[in-house]
Amino acid sequence: MSPPYGTRLSGKVAVITGAGSGIGLESSVLFASEGAQVVCADINEKGAAATVEKITSMFGAGRAVSIKADVSKEEDVKKMIHLAVSEFGKISILFNNAGIMHPADDNAITTSEDIWDLTMKINVKGVWWGCKYAIEEMRKTGGGSIINTASFVALRGAATPQIAYTASKGAVLAMTRELAVVHAKENIRFNSLCPGPLKTPLLMEFLNTEEKKNRRLVHVPMGRFGEAIEQAKAALFLASDDSSYMTGTDFTVDGGICAAY
Ligand code: NAD
């Protein structure tokens, strides 16, 4: 990324989960480049701190802080949201992006209750906690934008089975729509981001052979894996006032997967 930087998020404060890697890392840097002050949260403390170092080296001090937060723990999420308020005065944007895809064989027959529960705890409950505490703060300042990362697999059946993951992302879509409707008059917008398959650690650890990668690419009309920055640019749109009349959408950035039959 090189200057000139933008102003699409100037005056806004963003909290981004999963900020130590992939979409969260790219979004943290991009949001800061557009003028936001950013709370970078991740269960991986070093990863979140490294993202803040990157932002500080690019845009100067006072633009970002990191926090170790496990989104499946209510206390951690509460602290993460309150850090935005104590450090930067408010929260205008929450990007509930942290998530896991268990690398084990995860079809309905072979998956385990432990995998199911862990996936739901992080991917679904984590989003709920984030929304709960952000709504309370956003109400005080007249609104905000919340983006929840779902997946194209929640809109189409995944050919490589990952049943707990798919179910968790379907829950994110449903929860996001209801929140959008319930809080629309409070000027709190909620949208789901539905990425296609990306070249990030999460998927590359799952598709750990060339055969599995090629099997997945058969379904991508563009014929390539997406880049995390391509998701970050979509998240920036949803976070900014450019999307001011959008709420409750399943926003797909998927190389054309959902358009194919
Ligand atoms: P990634 O592995 O690069 O980053 C995920 C980050 O989330 C990591 O830094 C990890 O430490 C953090 N994290 C994991 N569990 C956490 C927890 N309990 N609390 C806080 N942080 C936690 O993966 P990514 O591809 O950038 O994934 C980001 C989101 O995008 C996830 O929700 C994922 O399900 C979704 N997604 C990814 C793909 C893909 O192909 N990579 C496709 C669709 C959706």
mmCIF file with all atom_site columns, N, CA, C and O and ligand atoms in Angstrom, residues 18-24 41-44 69-72 97-100 122-123 149-152 165 169 195-198 200-203, ligand 1:
data_model
loop_
_atom_site.group_PDB
_atom_site.id
_atom_site.type_symbol
_atom_site.label_atom_id
_atom_site.label_alt_id
_atom_site.label_comp_id
_atom_site.label_asym_id
_atom_site.label_entity_id
_atom_site.label_seq_id
_atom_site.pdbx_PDB_ins_code
_atom_site.Cartn_x
_atom_site.Cartn_y
_atom_site.Cartn_z
_atom_site.occupancy
_atom_site.B_iso_or_equiv
_atom_site.pdbx_formal_charge
_atom_site.auth_seq_id
_atom_site.auth_comp_id
_atom_site.auth_asym_id
_atom_site.auth_atom_id
_atom_site.pdbx_PDB_model_num
ATOM   1   N N   . GLY A 1 18  ? -9.780  -11.275 14.758 1.00 0.00 ? 18  GLY A N   1
ATOM   2   C CA  . GLY A 1 18  ? -8.958  -12.063 13.836 1.00 0.00 ? 18  GLY A CA  1
ATOM   3   C C   . GLY A 1 18  ? -7.972  -11.167 13.111 1.00 0.00 ? 18  GLY A C   1
ATOM   4   O O   . GLY A 1 18  ? -7.589  -11.427 11.968 1.00 0.00 ? 18  GLY A O   1
ATOM   5   N N   . ALA A 1 19  ? -7.539  -10.102 13.799 1.00 0.00 ? 19  ALA A N   1
ATOM   6   C CA  . ALA A 1 19  ? -6.727  -9.051  13.160 1.00 0.00 ? 19  ALA A CA  1
ATOM   7   C C   . ALA A 1 19  ? -5.275  -9.454  12.941 1.00 0.00 ? 19  ALA A C   1
ATOM   8   O O   . ALA A 1 19  ? -4.506  -8.705  12.336 1.00 0.00 ? 19  ALA A O   1
ATOM   9   N N   . GLY A 1 20  ? -4.909  -10.652 13.420 1.00 0.00 ? 20  GLY A N   1
ATOM   10  C CA  . GLY A 1 20  ? -3.500  -11.045 13.306 1.00 0.00 ? 20  GLY A CA  1
ATOM   11  C C   . GLY A 1 20  ? -3.153  -11.731 12.011 1.00 0.00 ? 20  GLY A C   1
ATOM   12  O O   . GLY A 1 20  ? -1.970  -11.990 11.749 1.00 0.00 ? 20  GLY A O   1
ATOM   13  N N   . SER A 1 21  ? -4.137  -12.034 11.163 1.00 0.00 ? 21  SER A N   1
ATOM   14  C CA  . SER A 1 21  ? -3.853  -12.828 9.957  1.00 0.00 ? 21  SER A CA  1
ATOM   15  C C   . SER A 1 21  ? -4.922  -12.572 8.907  1.00 0.00 ? 21  SER A C   1
ATOM   16  O O   . SER A 1 21  ? -6.006  -12.052 9.220  1.00 0.00 ? 21  SER A O   1
ATOM   17  N N   . GLY A 1 22  ? -4.632  -12.905 7.678  1.00 0.00 ? 22  GLY A N   1
ATOM   18  C CA  . GLY A 1 22  ? -5.615  -12.957 6.601  1.00 0.00 ? 22  GLY A CA  1
ATOM   19  C C   . GLY A 1 22  ? -6.478  -11.711 6.447  1.00 0.00 ? 22  GLY A C   1
ATOM   20  O O   . GLY A 1 22  ? -5.974  -10.582 6.405  1.00 0.00 ? 22  GLY A O   1
ATOM   21  N N   . ILE A 1 23  ? -7.788  -11.927 6.384  1.00 0.00 ? 23  ILE A N   1
ATOM   22  C CA  . ILE A 1 23  ? -8.735  -10.814 6.151  1.00 0.00 ? 23  ILE A CA  1
ATOM   23  C C   . ILE A 1 23  ? -8.621  -9.758  7.242  1.00 0.00 ? 23  ILE A C   1
ATOM   24  O O   . ILE A 1 23  ? -8.659  -8.552  6.975  1.00 0.00 ? 23  ILE A O   1
ATOM   25  N N   . GLY A 1 24  ? -8.497  -10.197 8.502  1.00 0.00 ? 24  GLY A N   1
ATOM   26  C CA  . GLY A 1 24  ? -8.442  -9.252  9.620  1.00 0.00 ? 24  GLY A CA  1
ATOM   27  C C   . GLY A 1 24  ? -7.211  -8.369  9.569  1.00 0.00 ? 24  GLY A C   1
ATOM   28  O O   . GLY A 1 24  ? -7.285  -7.157  9.839  1.00 0.00 ? 24  GLY A O   1
ATOM   29  N N   . ALA A 1 41  ? -7.884  -7.095  17.478 1.00 0.00 ? 41  ALA A N   1
ATOM   30  C CA  . ALA A 1 41  ? -8.085  -8.157  18.473 1.00 0.00 ? 41  ALA A CA  1
ATOM   31  C C   . ALA A 1 41  ? -7.824  -9.521  17.848 1.00 0.00 ? 41  ALA A C   1
ATOM   32  O O   . ALA A 1 41  ? -8.210  -9.772  16.696 1.00 0.00 ? 41  ALA A O   1
ATOM   33  N N   . ASP A 1 42  ? -7.189  -10.380 18.609 1.00 0.00 ? 42  ASP A N   1
ATOM   34  C CA  . ASP A 1 42  ? -6.958  -11.747 18.124 1.00 0.00 ? 42  ASP A CA  1
ATOM   35  C C   . ASP A 1 42  ? -6.626  -12.622 19.325 1.00 0.00 ? 42  ASP A C   1
ATOM   36  O O   . ASP A 1 42  ? -6.073  -12.142 20.317 1.00 0.00 ? 42  ASP A O   1
ATOM   37  N N   . ILE A 1 43  ? -6.951  -13.908 19.218 1.00 0.00 ? 43  ILE A N   1
ATOM   38  C CA  . ILE A 1 43  ? -6.543  -14.850 20.258 1.00 0.00 ? 43  ILE A CA  1
ATOM   39  C C   . ILE A 1 43  ? -5.024  -15.008 20.218 1.00 0.00 ? 43  ILE A C   1
ATOM   40  O O   . ILE A 1 43  ? -4.396  -15.334 21.224 1.00 0.00 ? 43  ILE A O   1
ATOM   41  N N   . ASN A 1 44  ? -4.465  -14.755 19.058 1.00 0.00 ? 44  ASN A N   1
ATOM   42  C CA  . ASN A 1 44  ? -3.014  -14.776 18.861 1.00 0.00 ? 44  ASN A CA  1
ATOM   43  C C   . ASN A 1 44  ? -2.461  -13.372 19.166 1.00 0.00 ? 44  ASN A C   1
ATOM   44  O O   . ASN A 1 44  ? -2.493  -12.477 18.324 1.00 0.00 ? 44  ASN A O   1
ATOM   45  N N   . ALA A 1 69  ? -7.789  -11.320 22.621 1.00 0.00 ? 69  ALA A N   1
ATOM   46  C CA  . ALA A 1 69  ? -9.191  -11.623 22.922 1.00 0.00 ? 69  ALA A CA  1
ATOM   47  C C   . ALA A 1 69  ? -9.602  -12.911 22.226 1.00 0.00 ? 69  ALA A C   1
ATOM   48  O O   . ALA A 1 69  ? -9.391  -13.073 21.024 1.00 0.00 ? 69  ALA A O   1
ATOM   49  N N   . ASP A 1 70  ? -10.180 -13.809 23.019 1.00 0.00 ? 70  ASP A N   1
ATOM   50  C CA  . ASP A 1 70  ? -10.785 -15.017 22.469 1.00 0.00 ? 70  ASP A CA  1
ATOM   51  C C   . ASP A 1 70  ? -12.267 -14.703 22.310 1.00 0.00 ? 70  ASP A C   1
ATOM   52  O O   . ASP A 1 70  ? -12.983 -14.515 23.307 1.00 0.00 ? 70  ASP A O   1
ATOM   53  N N   . VAL A 1 71  ? -12.743 -14.633 21.070 1.00 0.00 ? 71  VAL A N   1
ATOM   54  C CA  . VAL A 1 71  ? -14.118 -14.158 20.846 1.00 0.00 ? 71  VAL A CA  1
ATOM   55  C C   . VAL A 1 71  ? -15.174 -15.103 21.420 1.00 0.00 ? 71  VAL A C   1
ATOM   56  O O   . VAL A 1 71  ? -16.339 -14.724 21.542 1.00 0.00 ? 71  VAL A O   1
ATOM   57  N N   . SER A 1 72  ? -14.779 -16.315 21.772 1.00 0.00 ? 72  SER A N   1
ATOM   58  C CA  . SER A 1 72  ? -15.762 -17.232 22.361 1.00 0.00 ? 72  SER A CA  1
ATOM   59  C C   . SER A 1 72  ? -15.950 -16.969 23.854 1.00 0.00 ? 72  SER A C   1
ATOM   60  O O   . SER A 1 72  ? -16.785 -17.602 24.491 1.00 0.00 ? 72  SER A O   1
ATOM   61  N N   . ASN A 1 97  ? -14.837 -10.814 12.480 1.00 0.00 ? 97  ASN A N   1
ATOM   62  C CA  . ASN A 1 97  ? -14.221 -11.581 11.392 1.00 0.00 ? 97  ASN A CA  1
ATOM   63  C C   . ASN A 1 97  ? -13.548 -12.869 11.840 1.00 0.00 ? 97  ASN A C   1
ATOM   64  O O   . ASN A 1 97  ? -13.382 -13.792 11.041 1.00 0.00 ? 97  ASN A O   1
ATOM   65  N N   . ALA A 1 98  ? -13.172 -12.955 13.120 1.00 0.00 ? 98  ALA A N   1
ATOM   66  C CA  . ALA A 1 98  ? -12.458 -14.156 13.586 1.00 0.00 ? 98  ALA A CA  1
ATOM   67  C C   . ALA A 1 98  ? -13.316 -15.391 13.366 1.00 0.00 ? 98  ALA A C   1
ATOM   68  O O   . ALA A 1 98  ? -14.533 -15.364 13.548 1.00 0.00 ? 98  ALA A O   1
ATOM   69  N N   . GLY A 1 99  ? -12.672 -16.458 12.969 1.00 0.00 ? 99  GLY A N   1
ATOM   70  C CA  . GLY A 1 99  ? -13.397 -17.707 12.777 1.00 0.00 ? 99  GLY A CA  1
ATOM   71  C C   . GLY A 1 99  ? -12.431 -18.851 12.603 1.00 0.00 ? 99  GLY A C   1
ATOM   72  O O   . GLY A 1 99  ? -11.251 -18.635 12.319 1.00 0.00 ? 99  GLY A O   1
ATOM   73  N N   . ILE A 1 100 ? -12.946 -20.055 12.787 1.00 0.00 ? 100 ILE A N   1
ATOM   74  C CA  . ILE A 1 100 ? -12.106 -21.232 12.557 1.00 0.00 ? 100 ILE A CA  1
ATOM   75  C C   . ILE A 1 100 ? -12.819 -22.215 11.627 1.00 0.00 ? 100 ILE A C   1
ATOM   76  O O   . ILE A 1 100 ? -14.044 -22.241 11.557 1.00 0.00 ? 100 ILE A O   1
ATOM   77  N N   . ILE A 1 122 ? -16.903 -20.380 18.642 1.00 0.00 ? 122 ILE A N   1
ATOM   78  C CA  . ILE A 1 122 ? -16.104 -19.285 18.077 1.00 0.00 ? 122 ILE A CA  1
ATOM   79  C C   . ILE A 1 122 ? -16.864 -18.569 16.953 1.00 0.00 ? 122 ILE A C   1
ATOM   80  O O   . ILE A 1 122 ? -16.992 -17.343 16.965 1.00 0.00 ? 122 ILE A O   1
ATOM   81  N N   . ASN A 1 123 ? -17.391 -19.329 15.999 1.00 0.00 ? 123 ASN A N   1
ATOM   82  C CA  . ASN A 1 123 ? -17.964 -18.712 14.793 1.00 0.00 ? 123 ASN A CA  1
ATOM   83  C C   . ASN A 1 123 ? -19.342 -18.093 15.009 1.00 0.00 ? 123 ASN A C   1
ATOM   84  O O   . ASN A 1 123 ? -19.716 -17.163 14.292 1.00 0.00 ? 123 ASN A O   1
ATOM   85  N N   . THR A 1 149 ? -18.367 -11.871 9.322  1.00 0.00 ? 149 THR A N   1
ATOM   86  C CA  . THR A 1 149 ? -17.847 -12.714 8.246  1.00 0.00 ? 149 THR A CA  1
ATOM   87  C C   . THR A 1 149 ? -18.543 -14.064 8.253  1.00 0.00 ? 149 THR A C   1
ATOM   88  O O   . THR A 1 149 ? -18.448 -14.821 9.225  1.00 0.00 ? 149 THR A O   1
ATOM   89  N N   . ALA A 1 150 ? -19.251 -14.345 7.167  1.00 0.00 ? 150 ALA A N   1
ATOM   90  C CA  . ALA A 1 150 ? -19.874 -15.657 6.970  1.00 0.00 ? 150 ALA A CA  1
ATOM   91  C C   . ALA A 1 150 ? -19.027 -16.388 5.932  1.00 0.00 ? 150 ALA A C   1
ATOM   92  O O   . ALA A 1 150 ? -17.797 -16.430 6.045  1.00 0.00 ? 150 ALA A O   1
ATOM   93  N N   . SER A 1 151 ? -19.637 -16.941 4.911  1.00 0.00 ? 151 SER A N   1
ATOM   94  C CA  . SER A 1 151 ? -18.902 -17.650 3.857  1.00 0.00 ? 151 SER A CA  1
ATOM   95  C C   . SER A 1 151 ? -19.857 -18.022 2.744  1.00 0.00 ? 151 SER A C   1
ATOM   96  O O   . SER A 1 151 ? -21.058 -18.213 2.988  1.00 0.00 ? 151 SER A O   1
ATOM   97  N N   . PHE A 1 152 ? -19.291 -18.172 1.540  1.00 0.00 ? 152 PHE A N   1
ATOM   98  C CA  . PHE A 1 152 ? -20.133 -18.643 0.425  1.00 0.00 ? 152 PHE A CA  1
ATOM   99  C C   . PHE A 1 152 ? -20.704 -20.028 0.726  1.00 0.00 ? 152 PHE A C   1
ATOM   100 O O   . PHE A 1 152 ? -21.756 -20.387 0.206  1.00 0.00 ? 152 PHE A O   1
ATOM   101 N N   . TYR A 1 165 ? -18.696 -26.183 10.193 1.00 0.00 ? 165 TYR A N   1
ATOM   102 C CA  . TYR A 1 165 ? -18.328 -24.855 9.687  1.00 0.00 ? 165 TYR A CA  1
ATOM   103 C C   . TYR A 1 165 ? -19.482 -24.266 8.870  1.00 0.00 ? 165 TYR A C   1
ATOM   104 O O   . TYR A 1 165 ? -19.888 -23.126 9.077  1.00 0.00 ? 165 TYR A O   1
ATOM   105 N N   . LYS A 1 169 ? -21.713 -20.868 9.723  1.00 0.00 ? 169 LYS A N   1
ATOM   106 C CA  . LYS A 1 169 ? -21.782 -19.673 8.870  1.00 0.00 ? 169 LYS A CA  1
ATOM   107 C C   . LYS A 1 169 ? -23.229 -19.380 8.447  1.00 0.00 ? 169 LYS A C   1
ATOM   108 O O   . LYS A 1 169 ? -23.606 -18.221 8.260  1.00 0.00 ? 169 LYS A O   1
ATOM   109 N N   . PRO A 1 195 ? -17.091 -14.459 1.862  1.00 0.00 ? 195 PRO A N   1
ATOM   110 C CA  . PRO A 1 195 ? -15.939 -14.662 0.974  1.00 0.00 ? 195 PRO A CA  1
ATOM   111 C C   . PRO A 1 195 ? -16.018 -16.001 0.257  1.00 0.00 ? 195 PRO A C   1
ATOM   112 O O   . PRO A 1 195 ? -16.589 -16.969 0.776  1.00 0.00 ? 195 PRO A O   1
ATOM   113 N N   . GLY A 1 196 ? -15.404 -16.045 -0.910 1.00 0.00 ? 196 GLY A N   1
ATOM   114 C CA  . GLY A 1 196 ? -15.129 -17.318 -1.583 1.00 0.00 ? 196 GLY A CA  1
ATOM   115 C C   . GLY A 1 196 ? -13.862 -17.908 -0.987 1.00 0.00 ? 196 GLY A C   1
ATOM   116 O O   . GLY A 1 196 ? -13.353 -17.416 0.029  1.00 0.00 ? 196 GLY A O   1
ATOM   117 N N   . PRO A 1 197 ? -13.324 -18.970 -1.595 1.00 0.00 ? 197 PRO A N   1
ATOM   118 C CA  . PRO A 1 197 ? -12.106 -19.585 -1.053 1.00 0.00 ? 197 PRO A CA  1
ATOM   119 C C   . PRO A 1 197 ? -10.877 -18.700 -1.231 1.00 0.00 ? 197 PRO A C   1
ATOM   120 O O   . PRO A 1 197 ? -10.639 -18.173 -2.322 1.00 0.00 ? 197 PRO A O   1
ATOM   121 N N   . LEU A 1 198 ? -10.119 -18.562 -0.139 1.00 0.00 ? 198 LEU A N   1
ATOM   122 C CA  . LEU A 1 198 ? -9.013  -17.599 -0.135 1.00 0.00 ? 198 LEU A CA  1
ATOM   123 C C   . LEU A 1 198 ? -7.681  -18.270 0.146  1.00 0.00 ? 198 LEU A C   1
ATOM   124 O O   . LEU A 1 198 ? -7.616  -19.304 0.808  1.00 0.00 ? 198 LEU A O   1
ATOM   125 N N   . THR A 1 200 ? -5.545  -17.995 2.383  1.00 0.00 ? 200 THR A N   1
ATOM   126 C CA  . THR A 1 200 ? -5.125  -17.636 3.742  1.00 0.00 ? 200 THR A CA  1
ATOM   127 C C   . THR A 1 200 ? -4.859  -18.931 4.512  1.00 0.00 ? 200 THR A C   1
ATOM   128 O O   . THR A 1 200 ? -5.308  -20.004 4.095  1.00 0.00 ? 200 THR A O   1
ATOM   129 N N   . PRO A 1 201 ? -4.165  -18.835 5.661  1.00 0.00 ? 201 PRO A N   1
ATOM   130 C CA  . PRO A 1 201 ? -3.842  -20.052 6.417  1.00 0.00 ? 201 PRO A CA  1
ATOM   131 C C   . PRO A 1 201 ? -5.072  -20.908 6.710  1.00 0.00 ? 201 PRO A C   1
ATOM   132 O O   . PRO A 1 201 ? -5.010  -22.138 6.626  1.00 0.00 ? 201 PRO A O   1
ATOM   133 N N   . LEU A 1 202 ? -6.206  -20.281 7.029  1.00 0.00 ? 202 LEU A N   1
ATOM   134 C CA  . LEU A 1 202 ? -7.410  -21.039 7.393  1.00 0.00 ? 202 LEU A CA  1
ATOM   135 C C   . LEU A 1 202 ? -7.762  -22.079 6.337  1.00 0.00 ? 202 LEU A C   1
ATOM   136 O O   . LEU A 1 202 ? -7.989  -23.243 6.642  1.00 0.00 ? 202 LEU A O   1
ATOM   137 N N   . LEU A 1 203 ? -7.800  -21.680 5.072  1.00 0.00 ? 203 LEU A N   1
ATOM   138 C CA  . LEU A 1 203 ? -8.221  -22.629 4.028  1.00 0.00 ? 203 LEU A CA  1
ATOM   139 C C   . LEU A 1 203 ? -7.061  -23.491 3.546  1.00 0.00 ? 203 LEU A C   1
ATOM   140 O O   . LEU A 1 203 ? -7.240  -24.669 3.254  1.00 0.00 ? 203 LEU A O   1
HETATM 141 P P1  . NAD B 2 .   ? -6.856  -16.694 8.971  1.00 0.00 ? 1   NAD B P1  1
HETATM 142 O O1  . NAD B 2 .   ? -6.582  -18.031 9.514  1.00 0.00 ? 1   NAD B O1  1
HETATM 143 O O2  . NAD B 2 .   ? -5.836  -16.049 8.102  1.00 0.00 ? 1   NAD B O2  1
HETATM 144 O O3  . NAD B 2 .   ? -7.209  -15.681 10.161 1.00 0.00 ? 1   NAD B O3  1
HETATM 145 C C1  . NAD B 2 .   ? -8.093  -16.013 11.196 1.00 0.00 ? 1   NAD B C1  1
HETATM 146 C C2  . NAD B 2 .   ? -7.669  -15.257 12.455 1.00 0.00 ? 1   NAD B C2  1
HETATM 147 O O4  . NAD B 2 .   ? -8.657  -15.493 13.466 1.00 0.00 ? 1   NAD B O4  1
HETATM 148 C C3  . NAD B 2 .   ? -6.327  -15.742 13.020 1.00 0.00 ? 1   NAD B C3  1
HETATM 149 O O5  . NAD B 2 .   ? -5.468  -14.650 13.266 1.00 0.00 ? 1   NAD B O5  1
HETATM 150 C C4  . NAD B 2 .   ? -6.708  -16.449 14.316 1.00 0.00 ? 1   NAD B C4  1
HETATM 151 O O6  . NAD B 2 .   ? -5.728  -16.370 15.338 1.00 0.00 ? 1   NAD B O6  1
HETATM 152 C C5  . NAD B 2 .   ? -7.974  -15.696 14.704 1.00 0.00 ? 1   NAD B C5  1
HETATM 153 N N1  . NAD B 2 .   ? -8.817  -16.474 15.614 1.00 0.00 ? 1   NAD B N1  1
HETATM 154 C C6  . NAD B 2 .   ? -9.119  -17.798 15.566 1.00 0.00 ? 1   NAD B C6  1
HETATM 155 N N2  . NAD B 2 .   ? -9.876  -18.143 16.621 1.00 0.00 ? 1   NAD B N2  1
HETATM 156 C C7  . NAD B 2 .   ? -10.064 -17.012 17.346 1.00 0.00 ? 1   NAD B C7  1
HETATM 157 C C8  . NAD B 2 .   ? -10.751 -16.727 18.564 1.00 0.00 ? 1   NAD B C8  1
HETATM 158 N N3  . NAD B 2 .   ? -11.383 -17.695 19.248 1.00 0.00 ? 1   NAD B N3  1
HETATM 159 N N4  . NAD B 2 .   ? -10.756 -15.461 19.014 1.00 0.00 ? 1   NAD B N4  1
HETATM 160 C C9  . NAD B 2 .   ? -10.097 -14.490 18.349 1.00 0.00 ? 1   NAD B C9  1
HETATM 161 N N5  . NAD B 2 .   ? -9.408  -14.696 17.213 1.00 0.00 ? 1   NAD B N5  1
HETATM 162 C C10 . NAD B 2 .   ? -9.399  -15.948 16.715 1.00 0.00 ? 1   NAD B C10 1
HETATM 163 O O7  . NAD B 2 .   ? -8.233  -16.858 8.191  1.00 0.00 ? 1   NAD B O7  1
HETATM 164 P P2  . NAD B 2 .   ? -9.089  -15.899 7.237  1.00 0.00 ? 1   NAD B P2  1
HETATM 165 O O8  . NAD B 2 .   ? -9.239  -16.607 5.961  1.00 0.00 ? 1   NAD B O8  1
HETATM 166 O O9  . NAD B 2 .   ? -8.589  -14.506 7.246  1.00 0.00 ? 1   NAD B O9  1
HETATM 167 O O10 . NAD B 2 .   ? -10.489 -16.001 7.989  1.00 0.00 ? 1   NAD B O10 1
HETATM 168 C C11 . NAD B 2 .   ? -11.198 -14.901 8.468  1.00 0.00 ? 1   NAD B C11 1
HETATM 169 C C12 . NAD B 2 .   ? -12.681 -15.192 8.392  1.00 0.00 ? 1   NAD B C12 1
HETATM 170 O O11 . NAD B 2 .   ? -13.053 -15.444 7.032  1.00 0.00 ? 1   NAD B O11 1
HETATM 171 C C13 . NAD B 2 .   ? -13.136 -16.418 9.187  1.00 0.00 ? 1   NAD B C13 1
HETATM 172 O O12 . NAD B 2 .   ? -14.341 -16.129 9.847  1.00 0.00 ? 1   NAD B O12 1
HETATM 173 C C14 . NAD B 2 .   ? -13.368 -17.449 8.112  1.00 0.00 ? 1   NAD B C14 1
HETATM 174 O O13 . NAD B 2 .   ? -14.290 -18.429 8.499  1.00 0.00 ? 1   NAD B O13 1
HETATM 175 C C15 . NAD B 2 .   ? -13.874 -16.594 6.978  1.00 0.00 ? 1   NAD B C15 1
HETATM 176 N N6  . NAD B 2 .   ? -13.771 -17.180 5.642  1.00 0.00 ? 1   NAD B N6  1
HETATM 177 C C16 . NAD B 2 .   ? -12.580 -17.570 5.165  1.00 0.00 ? 1   NAD B C16 1
HETATM 178 C C17 . NAD B 2 .   ? -12.518 -18.161 3.911  1.00 0.00 ? 1   NAD B C17 1
HETATM 179 C C18 . NAD B 2 .   ? -11.223 -18.660 3.347  1.00 0.00 ? 1   NAD B C18 1
HETATM 180 O O14 . NAD B 2 .   ? -11.230 -19.316 2.296  1.00 0.00 ? 1   NAD B O14 1
HETATM 181 N N7  . NAD B 2 .   ? -10.081 -18.379 3.966  1.00 0.00 ? 1   NAD B N7  1
HETATM 182 C C19 . NAD B 2 .   ? -13.675 -18.290 3.136  1.00 0.00 ? 1   NAD B C19 1
HETATM 183 C C20 . NAD B 2 .   ? -14.880 -17.860 3.661  1.00 0.00 ? 1   NAD B C20 1
HETATM 184 C C21 . NAD B 2 .   ? -14.926 -17.303 4.922  1.00 0.00 ? 1   NAD B C21 1
#
